[in-house]
Amino acid sequence: MPWLEIKDPYKIWISEIILQQTRVAQGWDYYLRFIEKFPSIDILAFAKEDEVLKVWEGLGYYTRARNLLKAAKIIFKDHNAIFPKDYEKILALPGIGPYTAAAISSFAYGLPYPVLDGNVLRVISRYTANDQDILSSKTKKIIENYLNELMQEVKDPAIFNQAIMNFGAMQCTPRNPGCESCQMSKHCMAFKEGLVEQIPFKLKKVKKKVRTLNFIDLIDNRGNRLINKRTEKDIWMGLYQFLLLESNIKFSILEIEETIISNEIKTKGKLTLVKQNEYRHELTHQTIKGKIFTVRCKEIINAGPKMIKTNSLSGYPFPKLLDLYLQDNHDNYDK
Ligand code: SF4
């Protein structure tokens, strides 16, 4: 990984949070942009949420960005803007779980905490022939305890953690692991018992929920349009959107009119449906079908949501599917 040599806990923290749900190839650019915009904890601590979300735009799982900001404020206030060196204090920060706390503690400070990412779980579950559901917290705890014991004899926890992660990524791979050339094969229980193909074992996934979000991008002849901030505890909290009705019913101009009226928005002139776009967004537990209806009217005269001009759209953070819609449909929209 490009940030392997980094010892700065702030940078390790940012990189680990970005990589929680993101591939390295995609995350690296975001990491560089984030560090350029917010090079230190004190600068991040005084950033506005919209600014942080704007840099995060398109990366998904936006709670991560909001938690970074919350944690930076706590570090600034409670730890004199110095990243804590104690595992428990790191773990107490918003958005930091045992994996990230262990990564920061071992990579930045050389503390003996094992990191439990997918690679490590696979290697140890095979090495110990643990054939229980690898995603269950019970199995993870067993593996963590096993590693904690090993850690007591390790001289350099950062190298140990890095080595086992790399071993999982390069030798003990999910498919076709290199068992024949593996230096661990003599002691690997899964190899000895012929269980390599069956481990790690995963219980079948539950079917994903499908949600249909109907957005109405209402534009008047003066270039005004309506956006509002998502404030509910749901995906994309803190990002902006157009008028929304979540429903699986087929949307026509009638449903569009009803949604506009029920949001207490008054318009002048006939409502015309100009275009309909559809984008899909896959999350871990749900599939989002985003239908965006571009609707024109003569004048928006009364609006509860925020009324903005088209040329200021790029100053607001939007969920990825709305961002794609704006990029596809508006020449002057610049991400
Ligand atoms: S022998 Fe195969 S399964 Fe066991 S640690 Fe080596 S690569 Fe992984």
Short mmCIF file of N, CA and C and ligand atoms in Angstrom, two decimals, residues 122-123 126-127 167 171-173 177-180 182-186 188-191 196, ligand 1:
data_model
loop_
_atom_site.label_atom_id
_atom_site.label_comp_id
_atom_site.label_asym_id
_atom_site.label_seq_id
_atom_site.Cartn_x
_atom_site.Cartn_y
_atom_site.Cartn_z
N ARG A 122 -8.65 -14.57 7.42
CA ARG A 122 -8.55 -15.74 6.55
C ARG A 122 -7.31 -16.58 6.89
N VAL A 123 -6.18 -15.92 7.04
CA VAL A 123 -4.93 -16.64 7.32
C VAL A 123 -5.06 -17.43 8.63
N ARG A 126 -7.59 -20.33 8.60
CA ARG A 126 -7.04 -21.52 7.92
C ARG A 126 -5.94 -22.17 8.76
N TYR A 127 -5.07 -21.33 9.25
CA TYR A 127 -3.92 -21.86 10.00
C TYR A 127 -4.39 -22.68 11.20
N PHE A 167 0.84 -11.36 3.79
CA PHE A 167 0.84 -12.80 3.55
C PHE A 167 -0.55 -13.24 3.05
N GLN A 171 -0.08 -14.66 -0.49
CA GLN A 171 0.17 -16.11 -0.47
C GLN A 171 -1.11 -16.87 -0.12
N CYS A 172 -1.70 -16.51 1.01
CA CYS A 172 -2.88 -17.23 1.48
C CYS A 172 -4.12 -16.51 0.96
N THR A 173 -4.23 -16.46 -0.36
CA THR A 173 -5.26 -15.65 -1.02
C THR A 173 -6.65 -16.32 -0.92
N PRO A 177 -4.94 -20.38 -3.00
CA PRO A 177 -3.78 -20.01 -2.17
C PRO A 177 -2.55 -20.85 -2.56
N GLY A 178 -1.37 -20.24 -2.34
CA GLY A 178 -0.15 -20.94 -2.76
C GLY A 178 0.33 -21.94 -1.71
N CYS A 179 -0.47 -22.93 -1.40
CA CYS A 179 -0.13 -23.88 -0.32
C CYS A 179 1.14 -24.67 -0.64
N GLU A 180 1.34 -25.02 -1.92
CA GLU A 180 2.48 -25.87 -2.27
C GLU A 180 3.81 -25.19 -1.98
N CYS A 182 4.11 -22.78 0.35
CA CYS A 182 3.93 -22.02 1.59
C CYS A 182 4.85 -22.53 2.70
N GLN A 183 5.55 -21.59 3.33
CA GLN A 183 6.46 -21.97 4.41
C GLN A 183 5.71 -22.36 5.68
N MET A 184 4.43 -22.05 5.71
CA MET A 184 3.65 -22.35 6.91
C MET A 184 2.92 -23.69 6.78
N SER A 185 2.99 -24.32 5.62
CA SER A 185 2.12 -25.48 5.35
C SER A 185 2.34 -26.62 6.36
N LYS A 186 3.58 -26.75 6.87
CA LYS A 186 3.87 -27.84 7.81
C LYS A 186 3.01 -27.74 9.07
N CYS A 188 0.12 -25.66 9.15
CA CYS A 188 -1.21 -25.14 8.83
C CYS A 188 -2.25 -26.26 8.95
N MET A 189 -3.18 -26.10 9.88
CA MET A 189 -4.16 -27.16 10.16
C MET A 189 -5.10 -27.40 8.98
N ALA A 190 -5.53 -26.31 8.32
CA ALA A 190 -6.45 -26.48 7.20
C ALA A 190 -5.77 -27.26 6.08
N PHE A 191 -4.49 -26.98 5.85
CA PHE A 191 -3.74 -27.69 4.81
C PHE A 191 -3.60 -29.16 5.17
N VAL A 196 -8.64 -26.41 3.16
CA VAL A 196 -8.31 -25.06 2.70
C VAL A 196 -9.45 -24.45 1.88
S1 SF4 B 1 -0.69 -23.72 3.69
FE1 SF4 B 1 -2.16 -22.73 2.35
S2 SF4 B 1 -3.92 -22.29 3.68
FE2 SF4 B 1 -2.19 -22.75 5.00
S3 SF4 B 1 -1.30 -20.75 5.47
FE3 SF4 B 1 -0.20 -21.56 3.70
S4 SF4 B 1 -1.28 -20.71 1.93
FE4 SF4 B 1 -2.63 -20.48 3.69
#
